[in-house]
Structures are given as structure tokens and as C-alpha cells.
Backbone as numpy.savetxt, mean C-alpha at the origin, in Angstrom:
# Nx Ny Nz CAx CAy CAz Cx Cy Cz
-11.02 -18.99 -9.17 -11.40 -18.09 -9.16 -10.65 -16.80 -9.70
-11.35 -15.90 -9.90 -10.56 -14.52 -10.34 -10.50 -14.24 -8.96
-9.73 -13.09 -8.61 -9.63 -12.01 -7.42 -10.69 -10.96 -7.52
-11.28 -10.89 -8.53 -12.31 -9.86 -8.50 -13.64 -10.53 -8.87
-13.73 -11.61 -8.49 -15.30 -12.12 -8.73 -15.89 -11.83 -7.35
-17.37 -11.55 -7.84 -18.12 -10.96 -6.90 -17.90 -9.38 -6.64
-17.06 -8.98 -7.10 -17.21 -7.37 -6.83 -17.86 -6.47 -7.92
-18.59 -5.63 -7.52 -19.14 -4.57 -8.12 -18.17 -3.71 -9.18
-19.10 -3.15 -10.06 -18.07 -2.22 -10.97 -17.52 -1.22 -10.43
-17.99 -0.29 -9.02 -17.50 0.66 -8.78 -16.11 0.31 -7.79
-16.54 -1.02 -7.33 -15.46 -1.91 -6.48 -14.36 -2.07 -7.41
-14.43 -2.70 -8.74 -13.47 -2.90 -9.56 -12.93 -1.85 -9.95
-13.84 -0.52 -10.13 -12.75 0.70 -10.62 -11.66 1.05 -9.57
-12.05 1.06 -8.34 -11.24 1.55 -7.31 -10.06 0.40 -6.80
-10.43 -0.97 -7.15 -9.21 -1.82 -6.94 -8.39 -1.58 -8.04
-8.78 -1.20 -9.26 -8.04 -0.95 -10.20 -7.19 0.39 -10.11
-7.87 1.38 -9.57 -6.87 2.55 -9.23 -5.85 2.20 -8.28
-6.36 1.45 -7.26 -5.74 1.26 -6.20 -4.33 0.54 -6.34
-4.54 -0.24 -7.52 -3.31 -0.95 -7.84 -2.32 -0.23 -8.61
-2.79 0.74 -9.37 -2.03 1.65 -10.15 -1.60 2.53 -9.28
-1.88 3.14 -8.41 -1.62 4.15 -7.35 -0.07 3.24 -6.36
-0.37 1.90 -6.23 0.53 0.95 -5.57 1.87 1.04 -6.39
1.55 0.77 -7.54 2.80 0.72 -8.44 3.54 1.96 -8.62
2.75 3.33 -8.56 3.37 4.19 -8.57 4.54 4.67 -7.06
3.49 4.51 -6.06 4.28 4.60 -4.55 5.26 3.45 -4.52
5.25 2.30 -5.23 6.43 1.18 -5.07 7.70 2.10 -5.79
7.44 2.72 -6.74 8.44 3.32 -7.68 8.96 4.56 -6.63
8.31 5.23 -5.82 8.56 6.52 -5.01 9.59 5.98 -3.78
9.05 4.54 -3.26 10.14 4.14 -2.14 10.96 3.04 -2.70
11.40 2.81 -4.03 12.29 1.80 -4.26 13.44 2.00 -3.69
14.18 0.76 -3.16 15.47 0.88 -2.64 15.48 1.56 -1.20
14.55 2.07 -0.78 14.57 2.88 0.63 14.70 1.81 1.75
15.74 1.54 2.53 15.67 0.48 3.54 14.69 0.79 4.61
14.16 2.11 4.73 13.20 2.19 5.78 11.83 1.52 5.58
11.54 1.04 4.21 10.33 0.41 3.96 10.53 -0.87 4.09
9.34 -1.37 4.36 9.28 -3.07 4.53 8.50 -3.69 3.21
7.49 -2.88 2.85 6.85 -3.36 2.08 5.34 -2.40 1.98
4.84 -2.90 0.36 3.95 -1.64 0.09 2.79 -2.75 -0.47
1.64 -2.48 0.12 0.62 -3.22 -0.43 -0.78 -2.55 -0.61
-2.19 -3.17 -0.37 -3.28 -2.68 -0.34 -3.99 -3.08 0.78
-4.77 -2.13 0.89 -5.70 -2.06 2.50 -7.18 -1.48 1.92
-8.03 -2.13 2.87 -9.10 -1.79 2.54 -9.90 -1.35 3.57
-10.55 -0.04 3.95 -11.35 0.03 5.32 -12.47 0.79 4.85
-13.50 0.47 5.43 -14.92 1.10 5.32 -15.08 1.45 3.58
-14.82 0.24 3.07 -15.19 0.07 1.64 -14.40 0.82 1.01
-13.40 1.44 1.27 -12.22 2.14 0.36 -11.17 1.55 0.39
-10.43 1.67 -0.68 -9.06 1.08 -0.95 -7.84 2.28 -0.65
-6.91 1.68 -0.05 -5.84 2.75 0.33 -4.29 1.87 -0.25
-3.27 2.19 -0.32 -2.12 2.04 -0.49 -1.48 2.04 0.85
-1.09 0.84 1.45 -0.55 0.74 2.75 1.22 0.61 2.75
1.85 1.52 3.18 3.25 1.36 3.03 3.87 1.09 4.71
4.43 -0.19 4.79 4.80 -0.48 5.96 6.44 -0.34 6.02
6.82 0.52 7.34 8.04 0.98 7.68 8.46 0.60 8.84
9.76 0.79 9.00 10.44 0.03 9.87 10.48 1.13 11.46
10.33 2.38 11.29 10.22 3.40 12.34 9.14 4.60 11.87
7.92 4.85 12.72 7.07 5.73 12.44 7.89 7.19 12.66
9.32 7.27 13.20 9.63 8.84 13.35 10.87 8.98 12.05
10.93 7.86 11.33 11.73 7.77 10.33 11.54 7.04 9.21
10.49 7.66 8.19 10.00 7.19 6.71 9.98 8.06 5.99
10.14 7.72 4.60 10.08 8.60 3.42 9.00 9.31 3.31
9.29 10.79 2.86 7.94 11.74 2.51 7.26 11.46 1.53
6.18 10.66 1.64 5.04 10.78 0.77 4.06 11.38 0.59
3.15 11.28 -0.51 1.81 11.99 -0.65 0.90 11.23 0.44
-0.07 12.46 0.68 -1.08 11.71 1.51 -1.88 10.90 0.70
-1.85 10.96 -0.91 -2.80 10.64 -1.77 -2.02 10.46 -3.17
-2.21 9.23 -4.07 -1.53 9.17 -5.25 -2.82 9.10 -6.13
-3.36 9.78 -7.31 -4.01 9.70 -8.12 -5.79 9.42 -7.52
-5.76 10.24 -6.10 -7.14 10.02 -5.43 -7.09 8.79 -4.28
-6.13 7.91 -4.57 -6.02 6.91 -3.47 -5.26 7.11 -2.50
-5.58 7.37 -1.02 -4.85 7.35 0.16 -3.84 6.54 0.39
-2.88 7.23 0.86 -1.68 6.42 1.16 -1.39 6.44 2.51
-1.40 5.28 3.17 -1.35 5.18 4.68 0.06 4.36 4.91
0.90 5.08 5.90 2.21 4.71 6.40 2.14 4.15 7.67
2.33 2.85 7.98 2.23 2.32 9.08 3.76 1.72 9.57
4.35 1.72 10.76 5.20 1.27 11.53 5.12 0.14 11.82
5.74 -0.84 11.50 5.64 -2.37 11.77 7.15 -3.01 12.32
7.91 -2.16 12.53 9.30 -2.42 12.85 9.85 -3.07 11.90
11.24 -3.79 12.28 12.37 -4.49 11.43 11.67 -6.06 10.93
11.60 -6.41 9.84 11.05 -7.89 9.60 12.43 -8.49 9.14
12.30 -9.83 9.50 13.31 -10.67 9.27 12.70 -12.25 9.19
13.49 -12.92 8.11 13.16 -14.17 8.19 13.76 -15.05 9.30
12.82 -15.92 9.57 12.83 -16.73 10.68 12.81 -18.36 9.98
13.66 -19.23 10.71 13.89 -20.66 10.29 12.43 -21.16 10.46
11.91 -22.22 9.85 10.75 -22.59 10.10 10.80 -24.15 10.94
């Protein structure tokens, strides 16, 4: 089943815009060691780009929105691989 199954037209447009905004944000933070990852988040029916950073006090200066899609920065600490 596709990831878009069961979504409405408006929701599909929002998801598409969010994916495009995510790609733009990834370019903005490429190579920045303060960033752990960039993903999509959805709250109250609205998509946003979520940027995970090591420290809330030291992160890249990012716009609050890209092409109308909100950008949220969340401190998650340092991420490292663990042996399973």
C-alpha cells in the first residue's frame, strides 16, 4: 500500500509541500555537525519540517517556515549507534 493511501487531496498537497520543504532544509543544514537529522512531523493536521539538533542553545539559524511549511527545531542530544 502506498504511503498516500487514504489521504485527502488537501492532505496530499500538504504532504507534497512538506517533502519539498524538507529537501530545501536538508540543503540548508548539509554538513552541519549540530544537526542529527531532518524529518517531517504532523501536529493538529498540519505538516512541518522537524530539524533534530544536539543542543537547543547552539543550532543553525533557520527560517521559521519554508514555502509556507513551518520549520521546528528540537534538541535531542547527541545520537550514537549502539551494539545490538
